[in-house]
Short mmCIF file of N, CA, C and O in Angstrom, two decimals:
data_model
loop_
_atom_site.label_atom_id
_atom_site.label_comp_id
_atom_site.label_asym_id
_atom_site.label_seq_id
_atom_site.Cartn_x
_atom_site.Cartn_y
_atom_site.Cartn_z
N ARG A 10 1.20 10.49 12.84
CA ARG A 10 2.32 9.63 11.97
C ARG A 10 1.65 8.26 12.34
O ARG A 10 1.45 7.68 13.34
N VAL A 11 1.96 7.53 11.03
CA VAL A 11 1.93 5.95 11.20
C VAL A 11 2.85 5.47 10.72
O VAL A 11 3.63 5.56 9.54
N ASP A 12 3.43 4.45 11.50
CA ASP A 12 4.63 3.75 11.04
C ASP A 12 4.18 2.35 10.77
O ASP A 12 3.58 1.62 11.74
N ILE A 13 4.70 1.80 9.51
CA ILE A 13 4.65 0.11 9.19
C ILE A 13 5.88 -0.43 9.08
O ILE A 13 6.67 0.11 8.55
N VAL A 14 6.15 -1.28 10.02
CA VAL A 14 7.38 -1.92 10.04
C VAL A 14 7.49 -3.40 9.70
O VAL A 14 6.63 -4.13 10.31
N ALA A 15 8.20 -4.07 8.91
CA ALA A 15 8.16 -5.36 8.25
C ALA A 15 9.48 -6.22 8.60
O ALA A 15 10.35 -5.40 8.73
N ASP A 16 9.22 -7.35 8.92
CA ASP A 16 10.25 -8.10 8.93
C ASP A 16 11.27 -8.39 7.82
O ASP A 16 10.93 -8.21 6.65
N THR A 17 12.56 -8.72 7.95
CA THR A 17 13.36 -8.96 6.71
C THR A 17 13.68 -10.36 6.50
O THR A 17 14.10 -11.04 7.62
N TYR A 18 13.84 -10.91 5.42
CA TYR A 18 14.05 -12.28 5.04
C TYR A 18 14.95 -12.42 4.55
O TYR A 18 15.12 -12.42 2.99
N ARG A 19 16.33 -12.77 4.88
CA ARG A 19 17.59 -12.98 4.21
C ARG A 19 17.69 -14.72 3.91
O ARG A 19 17.40 -15.28 5.00
N GLU A 20 18.42 -14.71 2.83
CA GLU A 20 18.91 -16.09 2.68
C GLU A 20 19.56 -16.78 3.59
O GLU A 20 19.39 -17.77 3.84
N ILE A 21 20.56 -15.95 3.90
CA ILE A 21 21.70 -16.76 4.89
C ILE A 21 21.51 -16.16 6.12
O ILE A 21 21.97 -14.76 6.59
N SER A 22 21.09 -16.70 7.26
CA SER A 22 20.67 -15.97 8.50
C SER A 22 20.36 -17.20 9.52
O SER A 22 19.68 -18.14 9.21
N MET A 23 20.42 -17.00 10.71
CA MET A 23 20.15 -18.04 11.72
C MET A 23 18.56 -18.20 11.71
O MET A 23 18.04 -19.20 11.90
N LYS A 24 18.04 -16.95 11.62
CA LYS A 24 16.65 -16.95 11.56
C LYS A 24 15.76 -17.65 10.64
O LYS A 24 15.00 -18.57 10.57
N ASN A 25 16.57 -17.72 9.30
CA ASN A 25 16.18 -18.27 8.04
C ASN A 25 16.32 -19.94 7.99
O ASN A 25 15.62 -20.75 7.68
N ALA A 26 17.36 -20.28 8.66
CA ALA A 26 17.81 -21.62 9.06
C ALA A 26 16.58 -22.12 9.99
O ALA A 26 16.22 -23.38 9.69
N GLU A 27 16.23 -21.53 10.99
CA GLU A 27 15.05 -21.69 11.72
C GLU A 27 13.86 -22.09 10.85
O GLU A 27 13.35 -23.12 11.12
N ARG A 28 13.64 -21.26 10.17
CA ARG A 28 12.59 -21.17 9.26
C ARG A 28 12.41 -22.60 8.52
O ARG A 28 11.32 -23.20 8.27
N GLU A 29 13.55 -22.59 8.02
CA GLU A 29 13.84 -23.61 6.79
C GLU A 29 13.61 -25.17 7.57
O GLU A 29 12.96 -25.91 6.96
N SER A 30 14.19 -25.41 8.81
CA SER A 30 14.05 -26.55 9.41
C SER A 30 12.30 -26.62 9.78
O SER A 30 12.16 -27.93 9.93
N ARG A 31 11.38 -25.59 9.94
CA ARG A 31 10.21 -26.08 10.22
C ARG A 31 9.55 -26.24 8.99
O ARG A 31 8.38 -26.70 9.07
N GLY A 32 10.38 -26.16 7.79
CA GLY A 32 9.53 -26.44 6.45
C GLY A 32 9.30 -25.24 5.81
O GLY A 32 8.86 -24.11 6.30
N SER A 33 9.03 -25.29 4.50
CA SER A 33 9.00 -24.11 3.55
C SER A 33 8.46 -24.55 2.14
O SER A 33 8.27 -25.85 1.64
N SER A 34 7.34 -23.56 1.83
CA SER A 34 6.56 -23.90 0.67
C SER A 34 7.34 -23.58 -0.64
O SER A 34 8.66 -23.05 -0.35
N SER A 35 6.98 -23.81 -1.92
CA SER A 35 7.77 -23.44 -3.03
C SER A 35 7.49 -21.90 -3.14
O SER A 35 6.57 -21.40 -2.69
N LYS A 36 8.36 -21.54 -3.97
CA LYS A 36 8.37 -20.05 -4.24
C LYS A 36 7.12 -19.75 -5.25
O LYS A 36 7.03 -20.35 -6.26
N VAL A 37 6.50 -18.59 -4.91
CA VAL A 37 5.19 -18.36 -5.66
C VAL A 37 5.72 -16.83 -6.51
O VAL A 37 5.91 -16.00 -5.56
N ILE A 38 5.47 -16.70 -7.67
CA ILE A 38 5.90 -15.44 -8.24
C ILE A 38 4.55 -14.53 -8.42
O ILE A 38 3.58 -14.86 -8.92
N ILE A 39 4.65 -13.50 -7.60
CA ILE A 39 3.44 -12.59 -7.61
C ILE A 39 3.82 -11.40 -8.44
O ILE A 39 4.95 -10.65 -8.15
N LYS A 40 3.37 -11.15 -9.39
CA LYS A 40 3.45 -10.25 -10.44
C LYS A 40 3.10 -8.93 -9.96
O LYS A 40 3.73 -7.86 -10.45
N SER A 41 2.00 -8.69 -9.62
CA SER A 41 1.63 -7.40 -9.07
C SER A 41 0.55 -7.32 -8.05
O SER A 41 0.07 -8.54 -7.33
N ALA A 42 0.01 -6.18 -7.58
CA ALA A 42 -0.95 -5.90 -6.62
C ALA A 42 -2.24 -6.56 -6.86
O ALA A 42 -2.90 -7.12 -6.20
N GLN A 43 -2.58 -6.84 -8.31
CA GLN A 43 -3.80 -7.25 -8.65
C GLN A 43 -3.67 -9.01 -8.79
O GLN A 43 -4.82 -9.69 -9.04
N SER A 44 -2.64 -9.52 -8.41
CA SER A 44 -2.46 -10.99 -8.29
C SER A 44 -3.35 -11.64 -7.18
O SER A 44 -3.65 -11.09 -6.17
N LYS A 45 -3.82 -12.77 -7.61
CA LYS A 45 -4.95 -13.51 -6.37
C LYS A 45 -3.97 -13.92 -5.46
O LYS A 45 -3.20 -14.52 -5.45
N VAL A 46 -4.70 -13.98 -4.32
CA VAL A 46 -4.06 -14.50 -2.92
C VAL A 46 -4.22 -16.09 -3.24
O VAL A 46 -5.26 -16.68 -3.62
N GLN A 47 -3.04 -16.85 -2.71
CA GLN A 47 -2.93 -18.33 -2.71
C GLN A 47 -4.14 -18.92 -1.95
O GLN A 47 -4.56 -18.27 -0.83
N ARG A 48 -4.64 -20.11 -2.16
CA ARG A 48 -5.71 -20.76 -1.42
C ARG A 48 -5.29 -20.93 -0.11
O ARG A 48 -5.91 -20.72 0.77
N ASP A 49 -4.32 -21.62 0.11
CA ASP A 49 -3.36 -21.89 1.43
C ASP A 49 -2.46 -20.75 1.74
O ASP A 49 -1.22 -21.05 1.67
N PHE A 50 -3.02 -19.81 2.26
CA PHE A 50 -2.01 -18.55 2.36
C PHE A 50 -1.05 -18.72 3.47
O PHE A 50 -0.11 -18.38 3.53
N ASN A 51 -1.63 -19.65 4.66
CA ASN A 51 -0.68 -19.97 5.58
C ASN A 51 0.65 -20.70 5.02
O ASN A 51 1.81 -20.39 5.52
N HIS A 52 0.26 -21.53 4.09
CA HIS A 52 1.58 -22.21 3.46
C HIS A 52 2.31 -21.42 2.62
O HIS A 52 3.39 -21.60 2.63
N PHE A 53 1.67 -20.58 1.98
CA PHE A 53 2.41 -19.38 1.07
C PHE A 53 3.30 -18.75 2.00
O PHE A 53 4.37 -18.34 1.53
N LEU A 54 2.94 -18.58 3.18
CA LEU A 54 3.96 -17.71 4.09
C LEU A 54 4.92 -18.30 4.61
O LEU A 54 5.82 -17.61 5.19
N THR A 55 5.06 -19.54 4.31
CA THR A 55 6.37 -20.43 5.04
C THR A 55 7.54 -20.19 4.04
O THR A 55 8.40 -20.71 4.59
N ASN A 56 7.46 -19.60 3.04
CA ASN A 56 8.49 -19.24 2.15
C ASN A 56 8.97 -17.75 2.16
O ASN A 56 8.01 -16.82 2.04
N GLY A 57 10.19 -17.39 2.78
CA GLY A 57 10.69 -16.00 2.83
C GLY A 57 10.63 -15.26 1.61
O GLY A 57 10.26 -13.95 1.62
N ASN A 58 10.80 -15.91 0.53
CA ASN A 58 10.65 -15.05 -0.64
C ASN A 58 9.28 -14.58 -0.93
O ASN A 58 9.21 -13.47 -1.72
N ASN A 59 8.33 -15.57 -0.76
CA ASN A 59 7.03 -14.91 -0.84
C ASN A 59 6.60 -13.90 -0.13
O ASN A 59 6.10 -13.01 -0.66
N LYS A 60 7.16 -13.68 1.17
CA LYS A 60 6.75 -12.92 1.98
C LYS A 60 7.49 -11.35 1.41
O LYS A 60 6.97 -10.50 1.70
N THR A 61 8.78 -11.60 1.13
CA THR A 61 9.75 -10.42 0.81
C THR A 61 8.91 -9.75 -0.40
O THR A 61 8.56 -8.56 -0.51
N ARG A 62 8.52 -10.48 -1.40
CA ARG A 62 7.67 -10.21 -2.66
C ARG A 62 6.42 -9.41 -2.30
O ARG A 62 6.01 -8.49 -2.56
N MET A 63 5.54 -10.16 -1.29
CA MET A 63 4.39 -9.46 -0.74
C MET A 63 4.73 -8.34 -0.12
O MET A 63 3.76 -7.26 -0.45
N ILE A 64 5.55 -8.11 0.67
CA ILE A 64 5.78 -6.73 1.41
C ILE A 64 6.08 -5.84 0.64
O ILE A 64 5.59 -4.66 0.53
N ASN A 65 7.08 -6.01 -0.65
CA ASN A 65 7.37 -4.86 -1.58
C ASN A 65 6.37 -4.54 -2.32
O ASN A 65 6.19 -3.38 -2.36
N ILE A 66 5.31 -5.39 -2.68
CA ILE A 66 4.13 -4.91 -3.32
C ILE A 66 3.35 -4.09 -2.55
O ILE A 66 2.75 -2.96 -3.11
N ILE A 67 3.08 -4.67 -1.29
CA ILE A 67 2.40 -3.83 -0.29
C ILE A 67 2.88 -2.26 -0.14
O ILE A 67 2.12 -1.28 -0.30
N PHE A 68 4.03 -2.21 0.26
CA PHE A 68 4.75 -1.01 0.21
C PHE A 68 4.60 -0.25 -0.92
O PHE A 68 4.51 1.11 -1.01
N ASP A 69 4.93 -0.58 -2.13
CA ASP A 69 4.80 -0.02 -3.63
C ASP A 69 3.43 0.82 -3.42
O ASP A 69 3.19 1.84 -4.13
N CYS A 70 2.54 -0.22 -3.42
CA CYS A 70 1.01 0.30 -3.38
C CYS A 70 0.85 1.40 -2.31
O CYS A 70 0.02 2.56 -2.87
N LEU A 71 1.36 1.34 -1.25
CA LEU A 71 1.06 2.32 -0.25
C LEU A 71 1.71 3.67 -0.63
O LEU A 71 1.19 4.84 -0.66
N SER A 72 3.00 3.66 -1.21
CA SER A 72 3.59 4.73 -1.54
C SER A 72 3.16 5.36 -2.97
O SER A 72 3.33 6.39 -3.03
N SER A 73 2.65 4.88 -3.77
CA SER A 73 2.38 5.09 -5.10
C SER A 73 0.85 5.69 -4.99
O SER A 73 0.38 6.24 -6.16
N ASN A 74 0.21 5.45 -3.88
CA ASN A 74 -1.32 6.02 -3.76
C ASN A 74 -1.32 6.86 -2.45
O ASN A 74 -2.32 6.92 -1.54
N GLN A 75 -0.28 7.86 -2.46
CA GLN A 75 0.05 8.75 -1.02
C GLN A 75 -1.36 9.34 -0.57
O GLN A 75 -1.61 9.22 0.58
N ALA A 76 -1.77 10.18 -1.43
CA ALA A 76 -3.25 10.89 -0.91
C ALA A 76 -4.33 10.03 -0.26
O ALA A 76 -4.76 10.26 0.64
N LYS A 77 -4.35 9.17 -1.03
CA LYS A 77 -5.39 8.06 -0.71
C LYS A 77 -5.23 7.34 0.39
O LYS A 77 -6.08 7.19 1.47
N VAL A 78 -4.25 6.91 0.70
CA VAL A 78 -3.59 5.92 1.76
C VAL A 78 -3.46 7.08 2.93
O VAL A 78 -4.09 6.71 4.11
N LEU A 79 -2.92 8.39 2.83
CA LEU A 79 -2.87 9.10 4.10
C LEU A 79 -4.32 9.45 4.60
O LEU A 79 -4.39 9.64 5.80
N ASN A 80 -5.17 9.61 3.47
CA ASN A 80 -6.63 10.07 3.94
C ASN A 80 -7.33 8.98 4.74
O ASN A 80 -7.76 9.21 5.61
N ILE A 81 -7.04 7.54 4.21
CA ILE A 81 -7.68 6.59 4.89
C ILE A 81 -7.01 6.24 6.33
O ILE A 81 -7.95 6.06 7.22
N LEU A 82 -6.03 6.46 6.39
CA LEU A 82 -5.17 6.20 7.85
C LEU A 82 -5.62 7.49 8.49
O LEU A 82 -4.93 7.55 9.70
N ARG A 83 -5.83 8.53 8.04
CA ARG A 83 -6.25 9.91 9.04
C ARG A 83 -5.07 10.52 9.32
O ARG A 83 -4.61 10.83 10.59
N THR A 84 -3.71 10.43 8.51
CA THR A 84 -2.67 11.02 9.03
C THR A 84 -1.86 11.73 7.93
O THR A 84 -2.33 11.84 6.79
N THR A 85 -0.87 12.51 8.28
CA THR A 85 -0.23 13.36 7.34
C THR A 85 1.16 12.88 6.99
O THR A 85 1.96 13.34 6.18
N LYS A 86 1.58 11.63 7.81
CA LYS A 86 2.89 11.20 7.63
C LYS A 86 2.91 9.56 7.74
O LYS A 86 2.19 9.06 8.64
N LEU A 87 3.27 8.89 6.72
CA LEU A 87 3.41 7.45 6.79
C LEU A 87 4.98 6.84 6.74
O LEU A 87 5.62 7.44 5.79
N VAL A 88 5.22 6.27 7.44
CA VAL A 88 6.62 5.67 7.57
C VAL A 88 6.78 4.20 7.53
O VAL A 88 6.14 3.40 8.21
N LEU A 89 7.21 3.87 6.29
CA LEU A 89 7.39 2.48 5.78
C LEU A 89 8.82 1.63 6.07
O LEU A 89 9.78 2.38 5.73
N SER A 90 9.02 0.79 6.61
CA SER A 90 10.27 0.33 6.94
C SER A 90 10.31 -1.19 6.49
O SER A 90 9.62 -2.12 7.25
N LYS A 91 11.25 -1.51 5.68
CA LYS A 91 11.40 -2.76 5.15
C LYS A 91 13.10 -3.16 5.04
O LYS A 91 13.67 -2.05 4.53
N ASP A 92 13.27 -4.42 4.91
CA ASP A 92 14.77 -4.71 4.65
C ASP A 92 15.72 -3.66 5.09
O ASP A 92 15.73 -3.33 6.53
N ASN A 93 16.51 -3.05 4.22
CA ASN A 93 17.52 -1.96 4.73
C ASN A 93 17.07 -0.47 4.27
O ASN A 93 17.79 0.11 4.16
N GLU A 94 15.77 -0.53 4.29
CA GLU A 94 15.25 0.94 3.66
C GLU A 94 14.04 1.47 4.62
O GLU A 94 13.23 0.66 4.71
N THR A 95 14.02 2.56 4.79
CA THR A 95 13.00 3.35 5.39
C THR A 95 12.49 4.57 4.64
O THR A 95 13.16 5.29 4.45
N GLU A 96 11.37 4.77 4.27
CA GLU A 96 10.55 5.69 3.49
C GLU A 96 9.63 6.54 4.52
O GLU A 96 8.84 5.88 5.19
N CYS A 97 9.49 7.87 4.20
CA CYS A 97 8.62 8.76 4.80
C CYS A 97 7.77 9.33 3.67
O CYS A 97 8.18 9.86 2.68
N ILE A 98 6.61 9.10 3.74
CA ILE A 98 5.64 9.34 2.86
C ILE A 98 4.63 10.43 3.36
O ILE A 98 4.09 10.35 4.52
N THR A 99 4.53 11.83 2.54
CA THR A 99 3.75 12.87 2.86
C THR A 99 2.85 13.15 1.81
O THR A 99 3.11 12.62 0.74
N LEU A 100 1.97 13.93 1.71
CA LEU A 100 1.28 14.35 0.40
C LEU A 100 2.28 15.11 -0.48
O LEU A 100 1.92 14.76 -1.81
N SER A 101 3.19 15.70 -0.23
CA SER A 101 4.09 16.30 -0.97
C SER A 101 5.24 15.55 -1.58
O SER A 101 5.94 15.97 -2.46
N SER A 102 5.77 14.44 -0.71
CA SER A 102 6.85 13.85 -1.12
C SER A 102 7.02 12.31 -0.43
O SER A 102 6.26 12.05 0.31
N VAL A 103 8.14 11.64 -1.34
CA VAL A 103 8.42 10.25 -0.48
C VAL A 103 10.10 10.43 -0.36
O VAL A 103 10.71 10.59 -1.47
N CYS A 104 10.42 10.37 0.83
CA CYS A 104 11.99 10.50 0.96
C CYS A 104 12.64 9.32 1.83
O CYS A 104 11.82 8.69 2.66
N ILE A 105 13.67 9.14 1.72
CA ILE A 105 14.32 8.03 2.29
C ILE A 105 14.83 8.74 3.86
O ILE A 105 15.42 9.73 3.83
N VAL A 106 14.56 7.98 4.65
CA VAL A 106 14.85 8.35 6.44
C VAL A 106 15.98 7.36 6.70
O VAL A 106 15.82 6.33 7.19
N ASP A 107 17.31 7.72 6.43
CA ASP A 107 18.44 7.12 6.86
C ASP A 107 18.37 6.72 8.35
O ASP A 107 18.83 5.72 8.80
N VAL A 108 18.11 7.47 9.21
CA VAL A 108 18.10 7.54 10.72
C VAL A 108 17.34 6.36 11.21
O VAL A 108 17.69 5.72 12.22
N LEU A 109 16.27 5.85 10.42
CA LEU A 109 15.38 4.96 11.04
C LEU A 109 15.79 3.50 10.27
O LEU A 109 14.90 2.54 10.68
N THR A 110 17.00 3.41 9.40
CA THR A 110 17.19 2.21 8.62
C THR A 110 18.06 1.35 9.67
O THR A 110 18.89 1.99 10.29
N SER A 111 17.66 0.20 9.74
CA SER A 111 18.49 -0.73 10.71
C SER A 111 18.73 -2.34 9.91
O SER A 111 17.90 -2.58 8.82
N LYS A 112 19.60 -2.96 10.51
CA LYS A 112 19.84 -4.28 9.63
C LYS A 112 19.17 -5.43 10.38
O LYS A 112 19.45 -6.73 10.19
N HIS A 113 18.49 -5.06 11.43
CA HIS A 113 17.62 -6.07 12.33
C HIS A 113 16.66 -7.00 11.27
O HIS A 113 16.00 -6.31 10.50
N GLU A 114 16.85 -8.30 11.57
CA GLU A 114 15.54 -8.94 10.71
C GLU A 114 14.07 -8.84 11.25
O GLU A 114 13.10 -9.03 10.45
N GLU A 115 14.02 -8.80 12.67
CA GLU A 115 12.63 -8.92 13.14
C GLU A 115 12.15 -7.41 13.45
O GLU A 115 12.66 -6.55 13.81
N ALA A 116 11.05 -7.53 12.92
CA ALA A 116 10.15 -5.94 12.98
C ALA A 116 10.19 -5.29 14.64
O ALA A 116 10.23 -4.26 14.70
N ASP A 117 10.05 -6.21 15.48
CA ASP A 117 9.89 -5.95 16.97
C ASP A 117 10.97 -5.29 17.23
O ASP A 117 10.98 -4.61 18.34
N SER A 118 12.16 -5.84 16.76
CA SER A 118 13.35 -5.08 17.02
C SER A 118 13.56 -3.60 16.38
O SER A 118 14.10 -2.71 16.83
N LYS A 119 13.15 -3.67 15.07
CA LYS A 119 13.48 -2.39 14.45
C LYS A 119 12.29 -1.39 14.89
O LYS A 119 12.66 -0.30 14.87
N VAL A 120 11.13 -1.62 15.38
CA VAL A 120 10.22 -0.81 15.68
C VAL A 120 10.54 0.36 16.93
O VAL A 120 10.22 1.23 16.99
N ILE A 121 11.68 0.08 17.69
CA ILE A 121 12.11 0.60 18.84
C ILE A 121 12.72 1.85 18.28
O ILE A 121 12.68 2.81 18.78
N LEU A 122 13.31 1.83 17.04
CA LEU A 122 13.91 3.14 16.25
C LEU A 122 12.88 4.02 16.10
O LEU A 122 12.99 5.40 15.98
N HIS A 123 11.66 3.55 15.92
CA HIS A 123 10.44 4.41 15.59
C HIS A 123 9.80 5.33 16.72
O HIS A 123 9.15 6.18 16.44
N PHE A 124 10.40 5.18 17.74
CA PHE A 124 9.65 5.79 19.12
C PHE A 124 10.39 6.79 19.37
O PHE A 124 11.53 7.25 19.54
#
């Protein structure tokens, strides 16, 4: 099994206030997985909305290409955790796993549930 756990970027939170105090880039609208990567990718990542959209696109691509992704990762089960949602992807299904869902913002806190 492979687990991919992402941070959560809430508008109103202490973590977001800390990020904002360090500076933030403008919001960039990423339309699809075919969108080009920003030249200054580090600057792009200083905006929580940009990160959230990028995570959503990556997870959508992974879940919509089940067989290919599972084959590349050489696994039969892929678990994707973001925001307040966790999905389990197998060759035959994509389902929500409530027991692995948490409200933690940081991925390193969320990943403890996955062990």
